[in-house]
Amino acid sequence: MSWEAVIGLEVHCQLQTESKAFSPDSARFGAGPNRHVDPISLGHPGTLPVLNERVVHYTLRMGLATECSIAPRSVLARKHYFYPDLPKGYQISQYETPICSDGRIVVTIDQGPDEGTQHEIGITRIHIEEDAGKSIHDQDPTASLLDYNRCGVPLIEIVSEPDLRTPRQAYLYLRRIRQLVRYLGICDGNMEEGSLRCDANISIRPVGQTTLGTKTEVKNMNSFRNVERALEHEIARQTALLEAGGEVVQETLLWDVDKGRTRSMRSKEEAHDYRYFPDPDLCPIVVTEAMLDETRGQLPELPEARVNRYTTAWGIPEYNASVLTEERATADYFEAVVGHLTDPAGAVIASNVIMTDGLRVAGERGIEFDAFPLEAKRLAGLVDLRAKDKLSSTAFQQLFEVMLDDGREAGTLAAEMNLLQESDASSLVPYVDEVFAAHPGHVEQYRSGKTGVIGFFIGQVMRKYPGSPDPKLVRELFVERLTSNETPDSE
Amino acid sequence: MTNPFLEAQASLFEGAVSCRQLAEEYLDRIESGNPALNAFVHTDPAATLDAAERVDARLAEGERPPLAGLMLGVKDVICQAGQPVQCASRMLEGFESLIDSTALAALINAGAVVVGRTNCDEFAMGSSNENSVFGRARNPVDHDLVPGGSSGGSAAAVAAGLCHVALGSDTGGSIRQPAAFCGVAGLKPTYGRVSRFGLVAYASSFDSIGPFAAGLGDLAAVLQVLAGHDPQDNTSADVPVPDFGGALTGSVEGLRVGLPKEYFDPSLDPEIAGPVQESVDRLQEAGAVPVEISLPHTRYGIAAYYVLTTAEASSNLARYDGARYGHRAENPTDLQDLYVRSRTEGFGTEVKRRIMLGTYVLSSGYYDAYYAKAQRVRTLIRGDFDAAFKEVDLIATPATPGPAFRAGSHADDPLSMYLSDIYTVTANLAGIPGLVVPAGETPKGLPVGIQLLGPAFSEAELLRAGSVCWPPTHVSA
């Protein structure tokens, strides 16, 4: 029997706000333990939450970018469970009325028989909630340690429809979410640091069956690659179970990255009763048309729109365009370079150098393009020289590397390093004439069909000329002369 | 009616007395008067005297802070930074607050001096002030009687003259019922009128901070400062604050006063009905027009109240788990044991009863039958009042079904205790203001209160009518 997996993802994104979701303490990552806390986020008696408005604006950005319906009025609810890193004994979340619902995300399948086709994944809902603190169990032999810095940091939870069929689709969907939240400037999308987290609901069924099988929930997949691996493992596990005549048990599983397998965390019977009810401390979130208009105005141009523009306006190959738009900072940088070009024809050169050498350098140095050492304007100067054939491709490469750590302009450095190539025919003609006249034998050879000797002529000029002539141009001049009826003797 | 605060302030502004002298006097009163009453559970004389001296310094600078000279008692559920807030519970023994209640901070800023923290039922849950880790507070009228609850200590302290005004909190009658039992004035403001920030939550959508006072002039002066919008409380209302003192004109000409037939049931204790009727007569003599009205869903009030408040309480009290602050069980074997024993040891019986009830009504499968249905009742009760206030300006009711009862008399029957809130819970369900003022006395001399209810933000009208209801000879403290 052949099986089909049905996968839905719940993705949590930490919003990059200055302060927490319901209190004024800092929401920044990376401070010492329990430095970003206050009586409100610690749930001290008498404290009250007040919703950070920026959280709503950020959530609306994601909702609009994924074509969700936006609820004009949505309610914050309390989700109860006891755990030491949850100071109030409940998490403020949304339950019956999420702020965004019924949206979609489209991914392009990048491998297998459907490569290149588009796959749409429905977004069930996006809702606002607060993060819990962090329990640390491996630092002390007898005690668990608690860090409340993360407590109250705003999150959005993005719940997909069970529209994913393969681990790869899940991977692509998750990458797409990461790309979107980064474009929107609402989350840094870092899975390793936990600012983007993913849980999966997964079941399998015989191909052709429309009802769903029993699902499991897989947690603790803390990288994009691990999501793919964990889902592959879980599909294999469920398939083996069913093929052996067994049954899938509804349970929550943890992905053990070291052992490369899932293990049970809790069964359905142990599932919490969260006792949701509307939080009486918080008024409903009201979203007005004016707020939506404002948010629409703040939405950046999204990747697919940019790909479109790059290919149609600047003739950038589609592949280049999609690489350049993967990260907003890269695309912004590319556009800044193009904006500084004296001739937009250099855009293709710019796209090539950024997507190859630029990305390599950014990777090596662990930086984003907003901090790229070769500023857009200087790179544009370099590209301009290459576009006007003032630089050989080797010289272009060489200057690119130098300019990363030398803040001077391309023209200055090229002149100093004697890399400018002559591309003015009039200054080259006397040298071409001289070589042509001095080597009648070679002229004869060429004309009798041994056209390879043109390299000899070019070499002669390159050696005699005091600067760096453009070899292409020298070749053209010789071809013109050699295919004419002129003879060296006639000079 | 006397207004001890306004009188003290007049002397202070005349220079006849200093704020420090007032503070010393009241600390002395507490020292001598409190042991019999157990109204105050914590005093900090050094802090009180320091605060009084700061007021004197402001006066010396020529300032005239509106509450200069006010000697204030504060219910032990209202936070003041650097002071304990124990909610009369073992759970918060030794806990010191890091925050200032917005309402209390406003009073202090206006010149009030805190003379001590007052007794109450644990986490404000109770109607007799018997559920207190500090022991029961006593009614100054008769020490064998309860002062009412949950803000029993505040009512007793004002009635006994141990402070000018005391802050209480009212979730279902916790200001109004003790005010009636002790023969003082007590106001539950409109929900949202006074910030809840810094009030330890019992049931968030019901809780209001409000004042007890011996006279309505004192009460109006304090309300003037308490009222106002607070950005730290999302449920606080951004509405204009009228001149409350200016409403005490004694004029009620043409005021339509509704008398809900459901509250004046023939079974009403005649000892209560008599003084309440006399108060209504005083209103009528002054030109008000009594009108019989109906609030048909009244009988569902207590049930809806106890479903909704316990649901919220079970959630609000989840934070007391022994993990971060407050009572922690010794030598827990694991996390579950830490939680179970810390909460079992830290909470008293009534608090546990309400947490259990609230947890049950929010549970999966029961939510619709209890919580959701009670919310619908709440909407109906609001609707009753909305309809009534189209016909009348105010509503007058008895404050309580009977006078102060003997301590221990409801010990074995919590439900009978719950029913003592029958006339007060509806105001919290509807979010409207309720003022209790003395109406008279029973033949045995026990205080009887009348409750005036009005539309949202009608506190000034309640004060206007309350001053007319007040028996001419009654002196509260």
PDB file of C-alpha atoms in Angstrom, chain B residues 14-164:
ATOM      1  CA  GLU B  14      -5.518  76.869  60.361  1.00  0.00           C
ATOM      2  CA  GLY B  15      -2.221  75.770  61.856  1.00  0.00           C
ATOM      3  CA  ALA B  16      -3.932  74.534  65.027  1.00  0.00           C
ATOM      4  CA  VAL B  17      -2.401  71.096  64.554  1.00  0.00           C
ATOM      5  CA  SER B  18       0.370  69.566  62.437  1.00  0.00           C
ATOM      6  CA  CYS B  19       0.022  66.524  60.258  1.00  0.00           C
ATOM      7  CA  ARG B  20       2.583  64.811  62.441  1.00  0.00           C
ATOM      8  CA  GLN B  21       0.446  65.498  65.505  1.00  0.00           C
ATOM      9  CA  LEU B  22      -2.558  64.036  63.717  1.00  0.00           C
ATOM     10  CA  ALA B  23      -0.549  60.968  62.800  1.00  0.00           C
ATOM     11  CA  GLU B  24       0.661  60.560  66.384  1.00  0.00           C
ATOM     12  CA  GLU B  25      -2.889  60.867  67.627  1.00  0.00           C
ATOM     13  CA  TYR B  26      -4.175  58.208  65.254  1.00  0.00           C
ATOM     14  CA  LEU B  27      -1.283  55.854  65.936  1.00  0.00           C
ATOM     15  CA  ASP B  28      -2.203  56.202  69.621  1.00  0.00           C
ATOM     16  CA  ARG B  29      -5.837  55.485  68.859  1.00  0.00           C
ATOM     17  CA  ILE B  30      -4.843  52.359  66.973  1.00  0.00           C
ATOM     18  CA  GLU B  31      -2.541  51.246  69.732  1.00  0.00           C
ATOM     19  CA  SER B  32      -5.248  51.533  72.353  1.00  0.00           C
ATOM     20  CA  GLY B  33      -8.334  50.710  70.281  1.00  0.00           C
ATOM     21  CA  ASN B  34      -7.159  48.049  67.905  1.00  0.00           C
ATOM     22  CA  PRO B  35      -6.461  45.103  70.218  1.00  0.00           C
ATOM     23  CA  ALA B  36     -10.189  44.739  70.906  1.00  0.00           C
ATOM     24  CA  LEU B  37     -11.148  45.076  67.248  1.00  0.00           C
ATOM     25  CA  ASN B  38      -8.294  43.499  65.276  1.00  0.00           C
ATOM     26  CA  ALA B  39      -9.151  45.977  62.529  1.00  0.00           C
ATOM     27  CA  PHE B  40      -5.530  46.777  61.687  1.00  0.00           C
ATOM     28  CA  VAL B  41      -3.146  43.947  60.904  1.00  0.00           C
ATOM     29  CA  HIS B  42      -0.024  45.938  60.196  1.00  0.00           C
ATOM     30  CA  THR B  43       1.258  49.335  61.183  1.00  0.00           C
ATOM     31  CA  ASP B  44       4.575  50.999  60.431  1.00  0.00           C
ATOM     32  CA  PRO B  45       4.655  53.997  62.797  1.00  0.00           C
ATOM     33  CA  ALA B  46       8.017  55.243  61.547  1.00  0.00           C
ATOM     34  CA  ALA B  47       6.806  55.275  57.943  1.00  0.00           C
ATOM     35  CA  THR B  48       3.537  56.911  59.002  1.00  0.00           C
ATOM     36  CA  LEU B  49       5.311  59.679  60.891  1.00  0.00           C
ATOM     37  CA  ASP B  50       7.753  60.222  58.012  1.00  0.00           C
ATOM     38  CA  ALA B  51       4.861  60.538  55.616  1.00  0.00           C
ATOM     39  CA  ALA B  52       3.121  62.991  57.945  1.00  0.00           C
ATOM     40  CA  GLU B  53       6.268  65.096  58.140  1.00  0.00           C
ATOM     41  CA  ARG B  54       6.461  65.202  54.367  1.00  0.00           C
ATOM     42  CA  VAL B  55       2.943  66.603  54.337  1.00  0.00           C
ATOM     43  CA  ASP B  56       3.918  69.192  56.952  1.00  0.00           C
ATOM     44  CA  ALA B  57       6.865  70.170  54.774  1.00  0.00           C
ATOM     45  CA  ARG B  58       4.559  70.660  51.798  1.00  0.00           C
ATOM     46  CA  LEU B  59       2.262  72.794  53.931  1.00  0.00           C
ATOM     47  CA  ALA B  60       5.253  74.845  55.026  1.00  0.00           C
ATOM     48  CA  GLU B  61       5.995  75.470  51.371  1.00  0.00           C
ATOM     49  CA  GLY B  62       2.543  76.949  51.018  1.00  0.00           C
ATOM     50  CA  GLU B  63       1.002  73.934  49.320  1.00  0.00           C
ATOM     51  CA  ARG B  64      -2.526  72.913  50.193  1.00  0.00           C
ATOM     52  CA  PRO B  65      -2.729  69.286  49.092  1.00  0.00           C
ATOM     53  CA  PRO B  66      -6.408  68.323  48.849  1.00  0.00           C
ATOM     54  CA  LEU B  67      -6.096  65.379  51.221  1.00  0.00           C
ATOM     55  CA  ALA B  68      -3.567  66.891  53.636  1.00  0.00           C
ATOM     56  CA  GLY B  69      -4.409  65.635  57.116  1.00  0.00           C
ATOM     57  CA  LEU B  70      -6.170  62.486  55.933  1.00  0.00           C
ATOM     58  CA  MET B  71      -5.395  59.522  58.185  1.00  0.00           C
ATOM     59  CA  LEU B  72      -5.966  56.552  55.943  1.00  0.00           C
ATOM     60  CA  GLY B  73      -6.441  52.843  56.529  1.00  0.00           C
ATOM     61  CA  VAL B  74      -5.672  50.512  53.644  1.00  0.00           C
ATOM     62  CA  LYS B  75      -7.174  47.080  53.119  1.00  0.00           C
ATOM     63  CA  ASP B  76      -4.530  44.377  53.042  1.00  0.00           C
ATOM     64  CA  VAL B  77      -5.181  43.635  49.362  1.00  0.00           C
ATOM     65  CA  ILE B  78      -3.972  47.020  48.090  1.00  0.00           C
ATOM     66  CA  CYS B  79      -0.297  47.347  47.260  1.00  0.00           C
ATOM     67  CA  GLN B  80       2.105  49.965  48.528  1.00  0.00           C
ATOM     68  CA  ALA B  81       5.730  49.638  47.445  1.00  0.00           C
ATOM     69  CA  GLY B  82       7.968  48.627  50.317  1.00  0.00           C
ATOM     70  CA  GLN B  83       5.057  47.534  52.508  1.00  0.00           C
ATOM     71  CA  PRO B  84       3.695  44.047  53.071  1.00  0.00           C
ATOM     72  CA  VAL B  85       0.631  42.960  51.156  1.00  0.00           C
ATOM     73  CA  GLN B  86      -0.575  39.728  52.647  1.00  0.00           C
ATOM     74  CA  CYS B  87      -4.261  39.573  51.668  1.00  0.00           C
ATOM     75  CA  ALA B  88      -4.835  38.130  55.155  1.00  0.00           C
ATOM     76  CA  SER B  89      -3.405  34.873  53.834  1.00  0.00           C
ATOM     77  CA  ARG B  90      -0.673  32.579  54.976  1.00  0.00           C
ATOM     78  CA  MET B  91       0.206  32.358  51.295  1.00  0.00           C
ATOM     79  CA  LEU B  92       1.703  35.857  51.220  1.00  0.00           C
ATOM     80  CA  GLU B  93       3.294  35.894  54.668  1.00  0.00           C
ATOM     81  CA  GLY B  94       6.380  38.072  54.480  1.00  0.00           C
ATOM     82  CA  PHE B  95       5.698  39.258  50.934  1.00  0.00           C
ATOM     83  CA  GLU B  96       6.525  42.895  50.367  1.00  0.00           C
ATOM     84  CA  SER B  97       5.106  44.680  47.366  1.00  0.00           C
ATOM     85  CA  LEU B  98       7.282  46.232  44.671  1.00  0.00           C
ATOM     86  CA  ILE B  99       4.469  48.321  43.250  1.00  0.00           C
ATOM     87  CA  ASP B 100       2.182  51.158  44.308  1.00  0.00           C
ATOM     88  CA  SER B 101      -1.516  50.876  43.722  1.00  0.00           C
ATOM     89  CA  THR B 102      -2.399  53.737  41.378  1.00  0.00           C
ATOM     90  CA  ALA B 103      -5.370  54.651  43.554  1.00  0.00           C
ATOM     91  CA  LEU B 104      -3.398  54.643  46.802  1.00  0.00           C
ATOM     92  CA  ALA B 105      -0.487  56.499  45.228  1.00  0.00           C
ATOM     93  CA  ALA B 106      -2.899  59.211  44.111  1.00  0.00           C
ATOM     94  CA  LEU B 107      -4.191  59.616  47.672  1.00  0.00           C
ATOM     95  CA  ILE B 108      -0.678  59.756  49.109  1.00  0.00           C
ATOM     96  CA  ASN B 109       0.314  62.259  46.482  1.00  0.00           C
ATOM     97  CA  ALA B 110      -2.671  64.347  47.525  1.00  0.00           C
ATOM     98  CA  GLY B 111      -1.466  64.384  51.128  1.00  0.00           C
ATOM     99  CA  ALA B 112      -3.003  61.265  52.664  1.00  0.00           C
ATOM    100  CA  VAL B 113      -1.000  59.462  55.343  1.00  0.00           C
ATOM    101  CA  VAL B 114      -1.334  55.691  55.659  1.00  0.00           C
ATOM    102  CA  VAL B 115      -1.748  54.785  59.336  1.00  0.00           C
ATOM    103  CA  GLY B 116      -1.967  51.034  58.804  1.00  0.00           C
ATOM    104  CA  ARG B 117      -3.207  48.074  56.830  1.00  0.00           C
ATOM    105  CA  THR B 118      -6.618  46.698  57.646  1.00  0.00           C
ATOM    106  CA  ASN B 119      -7.925  43.214  58.203  1.00  0.00           C
ATOM    107  CA  CYS B 120     -10.099  41.424  55.656  1.00  0.00           C
ATOM    108  CA  ASP B 121     -11.209  38.022  54.510  1.00  0.00           C
ATOM    109  CA  GLU B 122      -8.440  36.076  52.815  1.00  0.00           C
ATOM    110  CA  PHE B 123      -7.970  37.393  49.266  1.00  0.00           C
ATOM    111  CA  ALA B 124     -11.204  39.357  49.818  1.00  0.00           C
ATOM    112  CA  MET B 125     -13.287  36.179  49.816  1.00  0.00           C
ATOM    113  CA  GLY B 126     -15.882  36.279  52.513  1.00  0.00           C
ATOM    114  CA  SER B 127     -18.695  38.262  54.099  1.00  0.00           C
ATOM    115  CA  SER B 128     -17.657  38.300  57.740  1.00  0.00           C
ATOM    116  CA  ASN B 129     -13.925  38.909  57.974  1.00  0.00           C
ATOM    117  CA  GLU B 130     -13.653  35.561  59.699  1.00  0.00           C
ATOM    118  CA  ASN B 131     -11.512  34.017  56.934  1.00  0.00           C
ATOM    119  CA  SER B 132      -8.354  35.831  57.958  1.00  0.00           C
ATOM    120  CA  VAL B 133      -4.971  34.445  58.890  1.00  0.00           C
ATOM    121  CA  PHE B 134      -4.846  37.332  61.379  1.00  0.00           C
ATOM    122  CA  GLY B 135      -8.023  36.206  63.103  1.00  0.00           C
ATOM    123  CA  ARG B 136     -11.418  37.800  62.811  1.00  0.00           C
ATOM    124  CA  ALA B 137     -11.993  41.537  62.983  1.00  0.00           C
ATOM    125  CA  ARG B 138     -14.773  42.627  65.365  1.00  0.00           C
ATOM    126  CA  ASN B 139     -17.682  44.934  64.960  1.00  0.00           C
ATOM    127  CA  PRO B 140     -17.157  48.068  67.113  1.00  0.00           C
ATOM    128  CA  VAL B 141     -20.879  48.093  67.903  1.00  0.00           C
ATOM    129  CA  ASP B 142     -20.685  44.661  69.528  1.00  0.00           C
ATOM    130  CA  HIS B 143     -17.467  42.688  69.548  1.00  0.00           C
ATOM    131  CA  ASP B 144     -19.300  39.383  69.325  1.00  0.00           C
ATOM    132  CA  LEU B 145     -20.664  40.429  65.959  1.00  0.00           C
ATOM    133  CA  VAL B 146     -18.804  40.328  62.671  1.00  0.00           C
ATOM    134  CA  PRO B 147     -17.973  43.676  61.058  1.00  0.00           C
ATOM    135  CA  GLY B 148     -18.980  42.211  57.700  1.00  0.00           C
ATOM    136  CA  GLY B 149     -16.649  41.323  54.936  1.00  0.00           C
ATOM    137  CA  SER B 150     -14.541  41.103  53.158  1.00  0.00           C
ATOM    138  CA  SER B 151     -13.382  44.662  53.990  1.00  0.00           C
ATOM    139  CA  GLY B 152     -14.372  44.221  57.631  1.00  0.00           C
ATOM    140  CA  GLY B 153     -11.227  45.762  59.114  1.00  0.00           C
ATOM    141  CA  SER B 154     -11.637  48.933  57.048  1.00  0.00           C
ATOM    142  CA  ALA B 155     -15.272  49.365  58.104  1.00  0.00           C
ATOM    143  CA  ALA B 156     -14.487  48.675  61.758  1.00  0.00           C
ATOM    144  CA  ALA B 157     -11.504  51.036  61.724  1.00  0.00           C
ATOM    145  CA  VAL B 158     -13.567  53.933  60.391  1.00  0.00           C
ATOM    146  CA  ALA B 159     -16.519  53.185  62.697  1.00  0.00           C
ATOM    147  CA  ALA B 160     -14.212  53.098  65.700  1.00  0.00           C
ATOM    148  CA  GLY B 161     -12.446  56.305  64.704  1.00  0.00           C
ATOM    149  CA  LEU B 162      -9.059  54.589  64.274  1.00  0.00           C
ATOM    150  CA  CYS B 163      -8.636  56.384  60.949  1.00  0.00           C
ATOM    151  CA  HIS B 164     -10.585  59.010  59.001  1.00  0.00           C
TER     152      HIS B 164
END
